[in-house]
PDB file of C-alpha atoms in Angstrom:
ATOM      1  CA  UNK A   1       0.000   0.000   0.000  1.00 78.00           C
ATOM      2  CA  UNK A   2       1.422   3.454  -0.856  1.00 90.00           C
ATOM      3  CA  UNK A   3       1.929   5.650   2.081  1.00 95.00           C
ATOM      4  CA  UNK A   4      -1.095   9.208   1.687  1.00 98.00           C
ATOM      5  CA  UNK A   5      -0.222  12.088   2.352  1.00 98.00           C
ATOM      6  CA  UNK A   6      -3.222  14.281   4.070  1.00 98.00           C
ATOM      7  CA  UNK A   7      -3.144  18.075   4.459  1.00 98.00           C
ATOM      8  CA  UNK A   8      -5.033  19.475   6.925  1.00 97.00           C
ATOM      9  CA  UNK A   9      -5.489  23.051   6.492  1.00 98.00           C
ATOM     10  CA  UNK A  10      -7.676  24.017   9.795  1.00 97.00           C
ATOM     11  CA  UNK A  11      -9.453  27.591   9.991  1.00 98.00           C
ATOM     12  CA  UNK A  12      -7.250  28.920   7.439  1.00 98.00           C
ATOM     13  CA  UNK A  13      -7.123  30.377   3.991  1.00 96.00           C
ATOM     14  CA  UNK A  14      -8.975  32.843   2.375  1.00 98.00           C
ATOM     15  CA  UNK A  15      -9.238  32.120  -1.355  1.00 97.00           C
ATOM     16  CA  UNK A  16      -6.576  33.821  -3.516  1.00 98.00           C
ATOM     17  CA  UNK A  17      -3.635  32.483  -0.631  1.00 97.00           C
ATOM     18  CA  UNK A  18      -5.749  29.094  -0.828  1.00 98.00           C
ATOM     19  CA  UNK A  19      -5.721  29.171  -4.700  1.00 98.00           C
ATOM     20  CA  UNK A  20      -1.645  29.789  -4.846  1.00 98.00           C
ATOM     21  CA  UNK A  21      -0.940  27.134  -1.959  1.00 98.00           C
ATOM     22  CA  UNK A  22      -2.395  24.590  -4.446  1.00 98.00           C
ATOM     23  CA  UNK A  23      -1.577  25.653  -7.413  1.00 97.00           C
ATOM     24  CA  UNK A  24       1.987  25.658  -5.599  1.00 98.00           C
ATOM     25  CA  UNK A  25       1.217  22.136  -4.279  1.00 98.00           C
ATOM     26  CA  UNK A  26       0.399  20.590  -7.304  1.00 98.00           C
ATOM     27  CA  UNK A  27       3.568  22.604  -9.765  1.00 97.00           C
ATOM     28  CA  UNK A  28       5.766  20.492  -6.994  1.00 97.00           C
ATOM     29  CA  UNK A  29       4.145  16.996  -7.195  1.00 96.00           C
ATOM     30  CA  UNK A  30       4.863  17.615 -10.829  1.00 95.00           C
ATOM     31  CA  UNK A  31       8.881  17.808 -10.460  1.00 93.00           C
ATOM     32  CA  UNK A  32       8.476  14.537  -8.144  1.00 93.00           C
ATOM     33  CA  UNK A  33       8.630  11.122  -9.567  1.00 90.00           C
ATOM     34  CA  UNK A  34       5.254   8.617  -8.925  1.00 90.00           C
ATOM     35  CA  UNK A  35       4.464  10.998  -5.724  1.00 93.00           C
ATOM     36  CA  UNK A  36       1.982   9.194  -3.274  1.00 95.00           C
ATOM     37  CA  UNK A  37      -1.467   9.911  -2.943  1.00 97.00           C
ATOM     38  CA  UNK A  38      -1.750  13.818  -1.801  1.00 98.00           C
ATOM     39  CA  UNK A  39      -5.208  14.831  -0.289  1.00 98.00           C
ATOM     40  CA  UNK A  40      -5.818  18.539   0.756  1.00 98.00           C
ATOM     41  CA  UNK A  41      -8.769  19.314   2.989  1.00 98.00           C
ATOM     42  CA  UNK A  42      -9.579  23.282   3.120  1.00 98.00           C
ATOM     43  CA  UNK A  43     -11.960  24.834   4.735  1.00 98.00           C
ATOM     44  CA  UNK A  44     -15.760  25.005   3.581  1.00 98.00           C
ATOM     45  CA  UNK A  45     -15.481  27.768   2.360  1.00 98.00           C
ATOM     46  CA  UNK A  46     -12.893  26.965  -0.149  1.00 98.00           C
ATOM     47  CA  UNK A  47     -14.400  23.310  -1.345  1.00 98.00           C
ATOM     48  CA  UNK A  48     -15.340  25.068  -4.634  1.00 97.00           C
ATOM     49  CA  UNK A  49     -12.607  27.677  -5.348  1.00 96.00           C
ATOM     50  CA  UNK A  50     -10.352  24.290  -5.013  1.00 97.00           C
ATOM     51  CA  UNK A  51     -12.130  21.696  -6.788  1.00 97.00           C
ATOM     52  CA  UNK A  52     -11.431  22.573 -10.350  1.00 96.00           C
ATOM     53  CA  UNK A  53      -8.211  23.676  -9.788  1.00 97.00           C
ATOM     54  CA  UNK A  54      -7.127  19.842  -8.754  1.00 97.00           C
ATOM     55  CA  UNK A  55      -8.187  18.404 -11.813  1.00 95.00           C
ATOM     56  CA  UNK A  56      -5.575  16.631 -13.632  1.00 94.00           C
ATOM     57  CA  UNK A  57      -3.162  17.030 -10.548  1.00 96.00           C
ATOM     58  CA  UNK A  58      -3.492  13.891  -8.891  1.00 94.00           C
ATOM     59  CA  UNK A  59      -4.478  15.457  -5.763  1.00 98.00           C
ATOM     60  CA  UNK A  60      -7.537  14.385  -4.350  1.00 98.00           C
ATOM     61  CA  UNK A  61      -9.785  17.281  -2.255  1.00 98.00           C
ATOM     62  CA  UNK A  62     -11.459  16.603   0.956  1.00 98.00           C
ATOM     63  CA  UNK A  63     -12.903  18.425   3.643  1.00 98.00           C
ATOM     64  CA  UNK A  64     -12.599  18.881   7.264  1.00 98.00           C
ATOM     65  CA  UNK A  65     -16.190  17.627   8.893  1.00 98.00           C
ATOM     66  CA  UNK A  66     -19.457  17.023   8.068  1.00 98.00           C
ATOM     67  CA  UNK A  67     -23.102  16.269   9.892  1.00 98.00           C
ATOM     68  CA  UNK A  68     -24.451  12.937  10.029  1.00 98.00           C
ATOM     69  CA  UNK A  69     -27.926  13.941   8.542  1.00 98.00           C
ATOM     70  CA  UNK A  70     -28.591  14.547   4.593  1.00 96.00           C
ATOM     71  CA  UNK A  71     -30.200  17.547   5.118  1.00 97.00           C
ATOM     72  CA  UNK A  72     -32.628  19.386   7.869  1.00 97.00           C
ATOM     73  CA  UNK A  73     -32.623  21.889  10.318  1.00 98.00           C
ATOM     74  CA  UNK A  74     -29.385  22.072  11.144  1.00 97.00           C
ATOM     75  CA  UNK A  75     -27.985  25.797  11.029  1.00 97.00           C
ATOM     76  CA  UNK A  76     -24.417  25.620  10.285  1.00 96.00           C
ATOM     77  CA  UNK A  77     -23.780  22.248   9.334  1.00 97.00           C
ATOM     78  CA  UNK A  78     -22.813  20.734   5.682  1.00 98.00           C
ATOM     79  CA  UNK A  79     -24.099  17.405   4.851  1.00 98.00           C
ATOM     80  CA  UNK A  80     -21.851  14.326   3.353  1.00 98.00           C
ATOM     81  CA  UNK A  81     -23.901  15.077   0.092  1.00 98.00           C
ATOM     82  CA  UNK A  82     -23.007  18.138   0.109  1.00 98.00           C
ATOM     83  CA  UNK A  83     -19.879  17.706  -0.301  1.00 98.00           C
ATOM     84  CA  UNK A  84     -19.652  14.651  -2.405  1.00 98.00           C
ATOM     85  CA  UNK A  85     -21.497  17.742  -4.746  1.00 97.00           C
ATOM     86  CA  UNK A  86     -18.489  19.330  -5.021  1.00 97.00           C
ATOM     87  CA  UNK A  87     -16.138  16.683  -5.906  1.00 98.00           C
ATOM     88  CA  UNK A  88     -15.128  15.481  -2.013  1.00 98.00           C
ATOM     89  CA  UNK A  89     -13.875  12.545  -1.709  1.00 98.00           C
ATOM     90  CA  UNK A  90     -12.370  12.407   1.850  1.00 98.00           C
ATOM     91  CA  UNK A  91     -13.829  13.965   5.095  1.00 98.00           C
ATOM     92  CA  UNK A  92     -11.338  14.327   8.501  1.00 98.00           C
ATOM     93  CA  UNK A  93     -13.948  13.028  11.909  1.00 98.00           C
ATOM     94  CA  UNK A  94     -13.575  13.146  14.727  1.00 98.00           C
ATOM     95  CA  UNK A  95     -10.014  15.444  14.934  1.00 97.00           C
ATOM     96  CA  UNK A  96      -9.224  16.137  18.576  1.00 95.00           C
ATOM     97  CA  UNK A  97     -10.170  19.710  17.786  1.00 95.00           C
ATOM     98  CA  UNK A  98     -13.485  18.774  17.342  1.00 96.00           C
ATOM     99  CA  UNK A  99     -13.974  16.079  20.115  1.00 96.00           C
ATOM    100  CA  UNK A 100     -12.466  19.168  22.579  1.00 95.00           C
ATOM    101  CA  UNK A 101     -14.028  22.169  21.050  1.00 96.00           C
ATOM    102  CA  UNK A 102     -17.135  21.047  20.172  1.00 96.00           C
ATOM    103  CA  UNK A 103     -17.651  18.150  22.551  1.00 96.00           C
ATOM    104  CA  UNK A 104     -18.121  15.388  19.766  1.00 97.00           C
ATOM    105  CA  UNK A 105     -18.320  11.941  21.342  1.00 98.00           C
ATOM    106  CA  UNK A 106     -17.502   8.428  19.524  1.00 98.00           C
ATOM    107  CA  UNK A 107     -21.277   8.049  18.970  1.00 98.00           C
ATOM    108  CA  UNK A 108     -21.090  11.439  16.999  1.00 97.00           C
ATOM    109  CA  UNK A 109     -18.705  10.384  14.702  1.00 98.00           C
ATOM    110  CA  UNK A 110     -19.768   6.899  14.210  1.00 98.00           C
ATOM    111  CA  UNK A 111     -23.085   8.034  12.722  1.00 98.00           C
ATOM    112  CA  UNK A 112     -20.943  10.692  10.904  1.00 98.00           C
ATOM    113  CA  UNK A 113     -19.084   8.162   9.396  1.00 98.00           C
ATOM    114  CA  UNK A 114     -21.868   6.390   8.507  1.00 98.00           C
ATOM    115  CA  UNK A 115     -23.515   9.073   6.853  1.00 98.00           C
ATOM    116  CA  UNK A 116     -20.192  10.173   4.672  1.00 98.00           C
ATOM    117  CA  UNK A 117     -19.429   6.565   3.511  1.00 98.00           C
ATOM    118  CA  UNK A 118     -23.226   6.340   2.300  1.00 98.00           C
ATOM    119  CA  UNK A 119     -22.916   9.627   0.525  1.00 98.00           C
ATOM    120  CA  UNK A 120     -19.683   8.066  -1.346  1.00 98.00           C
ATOM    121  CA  UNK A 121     -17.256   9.915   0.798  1.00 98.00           C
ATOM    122  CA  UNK A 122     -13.779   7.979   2.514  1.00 98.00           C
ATOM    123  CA  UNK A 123     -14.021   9.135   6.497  1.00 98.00           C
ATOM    124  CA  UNK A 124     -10.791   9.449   7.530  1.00 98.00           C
ATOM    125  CA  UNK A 125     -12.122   8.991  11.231  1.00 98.00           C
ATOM    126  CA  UNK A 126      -9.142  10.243  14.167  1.00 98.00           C
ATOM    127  CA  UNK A 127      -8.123   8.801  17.260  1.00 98.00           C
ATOM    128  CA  UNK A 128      -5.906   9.766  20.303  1.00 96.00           C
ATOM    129  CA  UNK A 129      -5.280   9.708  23.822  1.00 95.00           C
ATOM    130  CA  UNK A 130      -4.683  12.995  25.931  1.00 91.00           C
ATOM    131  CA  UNK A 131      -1.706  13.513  28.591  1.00 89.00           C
ATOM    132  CA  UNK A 132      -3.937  12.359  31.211  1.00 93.00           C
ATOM    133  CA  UNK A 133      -4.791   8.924  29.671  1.00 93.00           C
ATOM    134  CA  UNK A 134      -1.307   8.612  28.901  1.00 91.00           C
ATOM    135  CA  UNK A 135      -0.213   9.745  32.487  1.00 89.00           C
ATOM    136  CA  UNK A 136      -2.465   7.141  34.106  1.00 93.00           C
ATOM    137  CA  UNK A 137      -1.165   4.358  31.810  1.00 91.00           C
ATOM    138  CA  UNK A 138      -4.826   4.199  30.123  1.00 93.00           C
ATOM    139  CA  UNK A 139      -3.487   4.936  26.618  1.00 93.00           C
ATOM    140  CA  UNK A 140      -4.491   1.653  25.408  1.00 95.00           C
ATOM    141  CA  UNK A 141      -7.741   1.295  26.579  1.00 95.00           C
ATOM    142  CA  UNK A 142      -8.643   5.231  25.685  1.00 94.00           C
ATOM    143  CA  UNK A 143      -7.642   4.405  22.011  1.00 96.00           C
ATOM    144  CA  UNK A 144      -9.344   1.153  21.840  1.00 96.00           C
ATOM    145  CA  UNK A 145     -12.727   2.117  23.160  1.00 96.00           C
ATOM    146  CA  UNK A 146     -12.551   5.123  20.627  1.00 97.00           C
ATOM    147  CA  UNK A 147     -11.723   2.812  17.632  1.00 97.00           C
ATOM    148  CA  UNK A 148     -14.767   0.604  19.042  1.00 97.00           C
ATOM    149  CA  UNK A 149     -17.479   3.735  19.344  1.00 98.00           C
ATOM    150  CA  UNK A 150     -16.246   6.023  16.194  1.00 98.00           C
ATOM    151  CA  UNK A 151     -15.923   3.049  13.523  1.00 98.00           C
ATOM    152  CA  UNK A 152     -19.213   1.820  12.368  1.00 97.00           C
ATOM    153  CA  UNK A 153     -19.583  -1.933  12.377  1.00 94.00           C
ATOM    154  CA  UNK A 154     -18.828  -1.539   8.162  1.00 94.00           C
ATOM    155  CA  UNK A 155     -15.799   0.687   8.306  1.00 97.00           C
ATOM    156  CA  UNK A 156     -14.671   1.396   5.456  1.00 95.00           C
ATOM    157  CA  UNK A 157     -12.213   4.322   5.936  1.00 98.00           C
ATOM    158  CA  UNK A 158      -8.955   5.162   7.103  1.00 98.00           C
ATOM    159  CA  UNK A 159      -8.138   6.059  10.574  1.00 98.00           C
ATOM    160  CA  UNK A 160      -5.696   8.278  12.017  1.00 98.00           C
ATOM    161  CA  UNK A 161      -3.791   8.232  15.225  1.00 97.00           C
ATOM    162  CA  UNK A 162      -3.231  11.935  17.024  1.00 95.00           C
ATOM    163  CA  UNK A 163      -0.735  11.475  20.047  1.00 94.00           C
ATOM    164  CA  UNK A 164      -2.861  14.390  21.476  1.00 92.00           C
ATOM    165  CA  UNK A 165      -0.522  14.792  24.323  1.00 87.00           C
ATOM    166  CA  UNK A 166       2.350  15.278  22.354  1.00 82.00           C
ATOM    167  CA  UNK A 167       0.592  18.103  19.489  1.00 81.00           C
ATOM    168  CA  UNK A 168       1.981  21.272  20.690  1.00 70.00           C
ATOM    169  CA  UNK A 169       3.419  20.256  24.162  1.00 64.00           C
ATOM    170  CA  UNK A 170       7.214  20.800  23.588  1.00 63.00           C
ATOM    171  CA  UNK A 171       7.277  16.804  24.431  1.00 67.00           C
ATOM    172  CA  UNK A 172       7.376  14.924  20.425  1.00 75.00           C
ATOM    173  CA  UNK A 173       5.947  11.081  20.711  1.00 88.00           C
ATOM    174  CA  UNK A 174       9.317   8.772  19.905  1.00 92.00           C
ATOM    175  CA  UNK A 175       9.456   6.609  17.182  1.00 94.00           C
ATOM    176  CA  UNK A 176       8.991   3.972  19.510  1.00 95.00           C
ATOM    177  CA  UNK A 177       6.212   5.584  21.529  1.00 94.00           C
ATOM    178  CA  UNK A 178       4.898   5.868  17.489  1.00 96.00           C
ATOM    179  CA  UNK A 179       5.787   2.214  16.501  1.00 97.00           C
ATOM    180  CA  UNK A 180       3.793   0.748  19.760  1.00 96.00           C
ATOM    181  CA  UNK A 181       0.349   2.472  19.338  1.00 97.00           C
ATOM    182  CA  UNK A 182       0.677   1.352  15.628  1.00 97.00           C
ATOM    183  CA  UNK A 183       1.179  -1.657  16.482  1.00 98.00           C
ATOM    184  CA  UNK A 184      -1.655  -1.904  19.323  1.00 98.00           C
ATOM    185  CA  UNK A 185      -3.903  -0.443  16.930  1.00 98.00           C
ATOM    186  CA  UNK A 186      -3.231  -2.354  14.213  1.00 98.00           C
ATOM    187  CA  UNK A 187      -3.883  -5.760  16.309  1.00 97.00           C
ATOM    188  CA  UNK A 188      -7.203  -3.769  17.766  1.00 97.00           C
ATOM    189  CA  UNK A 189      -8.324  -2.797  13.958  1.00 98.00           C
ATOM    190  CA  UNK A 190      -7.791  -7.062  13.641  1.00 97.00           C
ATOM    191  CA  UNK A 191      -9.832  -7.714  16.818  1.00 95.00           C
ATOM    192  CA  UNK A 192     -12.726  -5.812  15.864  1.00 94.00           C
ATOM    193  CA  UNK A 193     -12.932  -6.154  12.021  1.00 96.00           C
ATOM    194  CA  UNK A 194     -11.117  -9.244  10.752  1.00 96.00           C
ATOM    195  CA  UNK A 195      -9.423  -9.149   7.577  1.00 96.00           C
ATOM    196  CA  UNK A 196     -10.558  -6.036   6.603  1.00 96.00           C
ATOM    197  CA  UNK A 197      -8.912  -4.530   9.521  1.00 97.00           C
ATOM    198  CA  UNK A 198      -5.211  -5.962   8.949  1.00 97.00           C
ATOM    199  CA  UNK A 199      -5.055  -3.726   5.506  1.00 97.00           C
ATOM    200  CA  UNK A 200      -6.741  -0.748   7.180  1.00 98.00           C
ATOM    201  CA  UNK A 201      -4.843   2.176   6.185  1.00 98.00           C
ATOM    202  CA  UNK A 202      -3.221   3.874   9.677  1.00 98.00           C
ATOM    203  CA  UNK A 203      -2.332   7.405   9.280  1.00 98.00           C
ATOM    204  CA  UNK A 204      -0.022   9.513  11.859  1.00 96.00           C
ATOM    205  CA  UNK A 205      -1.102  13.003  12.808  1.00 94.00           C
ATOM    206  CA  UNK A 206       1.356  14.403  15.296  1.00 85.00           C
ATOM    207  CA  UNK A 207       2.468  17.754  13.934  1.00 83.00           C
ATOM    208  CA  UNK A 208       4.659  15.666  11.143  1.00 91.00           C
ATOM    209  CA  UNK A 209       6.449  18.347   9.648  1.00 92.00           C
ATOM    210  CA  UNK A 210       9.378  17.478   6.778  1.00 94.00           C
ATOM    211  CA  UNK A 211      12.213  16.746   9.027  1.00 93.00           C
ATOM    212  CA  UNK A 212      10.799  13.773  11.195  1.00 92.00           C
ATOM    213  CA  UNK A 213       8.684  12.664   8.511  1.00 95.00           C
ATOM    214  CA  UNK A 214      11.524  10.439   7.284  1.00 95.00           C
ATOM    215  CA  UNK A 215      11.820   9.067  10.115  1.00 95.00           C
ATOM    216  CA  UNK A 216       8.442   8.561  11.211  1.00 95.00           C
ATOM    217  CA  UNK A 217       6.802   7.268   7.640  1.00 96.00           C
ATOM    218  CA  UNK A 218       8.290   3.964   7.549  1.00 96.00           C
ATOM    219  CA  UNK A 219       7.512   2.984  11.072  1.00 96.00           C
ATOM    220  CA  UNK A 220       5.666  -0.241  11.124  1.00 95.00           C
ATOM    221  CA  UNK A 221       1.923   0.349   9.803  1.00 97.00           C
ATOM    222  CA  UNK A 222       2.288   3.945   9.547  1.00 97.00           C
ATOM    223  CA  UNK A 223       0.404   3.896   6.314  1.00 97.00           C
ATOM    224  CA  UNK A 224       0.912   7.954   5.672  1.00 97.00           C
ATOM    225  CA  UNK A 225       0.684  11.430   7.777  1.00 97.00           C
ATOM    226  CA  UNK A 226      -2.036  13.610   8.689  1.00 97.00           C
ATOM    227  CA  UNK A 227      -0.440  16.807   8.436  1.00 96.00           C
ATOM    228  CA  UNK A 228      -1.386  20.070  10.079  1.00 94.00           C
ATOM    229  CA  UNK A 229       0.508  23.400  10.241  1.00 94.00           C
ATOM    230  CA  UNK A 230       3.227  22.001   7.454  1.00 95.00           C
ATOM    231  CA  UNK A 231       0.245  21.792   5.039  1.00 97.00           C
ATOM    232  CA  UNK A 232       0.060  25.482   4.969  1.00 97.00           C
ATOM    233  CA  UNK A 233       2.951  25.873   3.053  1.00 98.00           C
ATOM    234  CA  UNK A 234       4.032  24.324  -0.307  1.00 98.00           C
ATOM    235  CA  UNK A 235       7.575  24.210   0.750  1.00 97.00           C
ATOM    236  CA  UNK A 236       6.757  22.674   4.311  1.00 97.00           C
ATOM    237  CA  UNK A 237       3.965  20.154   2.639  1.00 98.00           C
ATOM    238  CA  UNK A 238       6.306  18.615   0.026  1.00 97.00           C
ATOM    239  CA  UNK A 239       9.049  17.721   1.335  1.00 96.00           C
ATOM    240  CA  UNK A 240       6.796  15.198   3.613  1.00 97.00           C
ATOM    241  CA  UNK A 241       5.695  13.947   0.234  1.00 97.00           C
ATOM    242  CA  UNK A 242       9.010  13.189  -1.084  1.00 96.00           C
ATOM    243  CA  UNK A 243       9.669  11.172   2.311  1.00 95.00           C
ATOM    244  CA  UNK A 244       6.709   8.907   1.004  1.00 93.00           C
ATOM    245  CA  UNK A 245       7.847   8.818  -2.423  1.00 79.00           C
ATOM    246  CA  UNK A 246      10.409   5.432  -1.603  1.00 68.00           C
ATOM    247  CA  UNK A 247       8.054   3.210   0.946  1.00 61.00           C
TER     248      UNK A 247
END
């Protein structure tokens, strides 16, 4: 399986920046050789200014969230249809941001999930523990209750493991802090789903930036990077492509 490379843009971007970061993006995939899948995931706003300009780049567009009904009164909220409307094909659930800011519990994504895979859409459904879990030893059993309540009984998605303890604490996850919750949730992924969870695609989403990517990619079902703050930047975002390029 080739390693994907997700880009996670956040609350940013306004639409001429967001139109030259991509157009940026996709002039450097060009000057690398059979790059990896590349997904980029603006904000709502910026679905359709995006869309057409990814055509014929190879990079695939997805988007940040979505609600788990098709459509009612829900002021605010974007359905999976919606998005599959403007050429979506991959939605981010369940990011720690959301779970924290917006109190989204594993039942909340799970029906999201279930809603963007019926709509056509690949969830690419997160998963993490926080400093306290992994202060009290609990790490394990925090991740694999979450894998349990977010990933509908026919998952058919990617998942993503956020060290949330280590995003933006000063304190990086090791390789082989990495290499062990990959491997825990790889045998978890087996537990619960069978075969189809031994070729489950694993992502890592711990503020990978270009120089630990290399390092960090060909861990042990890492199976590509969810990538924050480095997706904000062509020059940031590729070289973490070109560390993919070889596994």
């Amino acid at each position: 399986m080739r390693q994907m490379i997700v880009g996670n843009w956040k609350m940013n971007g306004l639409t001429a920046p967001s139109r030259d970061l991509v157009s940026a993006i996709a002039q450097g995939l060009e000057a690398i050789p059979n790059p990896p899948p590349v997904v980029v995931c603006p904000p709502f706003t910026q679905l359709a200014a995006i869309g057409p300009l990814l055509k014929g780049t190879g990079i695939a567009l997805g988007a940040q969230n979505c609600h788990h009904a098709p459509s009612g009164a829900h002021t605010g909220d974007i359905s999976a249809a919606m998005l599959a409307e403007l050429g979506v094909e991959y939605v981010i659930l369940g990011h720690s941001e959301r779970r924290r800011d917006h109190g989204e519990l594993d039942e909340t994504v799970r029906e999201k999930a279930v809603a963007a895979m019926e709509a056509g859409l690949t969830p690419i459904v997160c998963i993490g523990e926080s400093a306290d879990q992994r202060a009290a030893g609990e790490y394990q059993d925090a991740v694999g209750w979450q894998i349990k309540g977010s990933l509908p009984d026919n998952f058919n998605g990617i998942v993503a493991y956020e060290p949330i303890w280590a995003i933006g604490s000063g304190v990086p996850a090791s390789t082989q802090d990495i290499a062990d919750m990959m491997g825990f949730i790889r045998a978890e992924l087996t537990r619960q789903f069978g075969e189809a969870g031994k070729t489950m695609r694993i992502l890592y989403g711990g503020s990978v930036n270009g120089r630990e990517a290399p390092a960090i990619l060909p861990i042990a079902e890492v199976g590509g990077a969810l990538v924050g703050g480095a997706s904000l930047k062509a020059d940031a975002f590729l070289p973490i492509v070109r560390a993919a390029i070889d596994l």
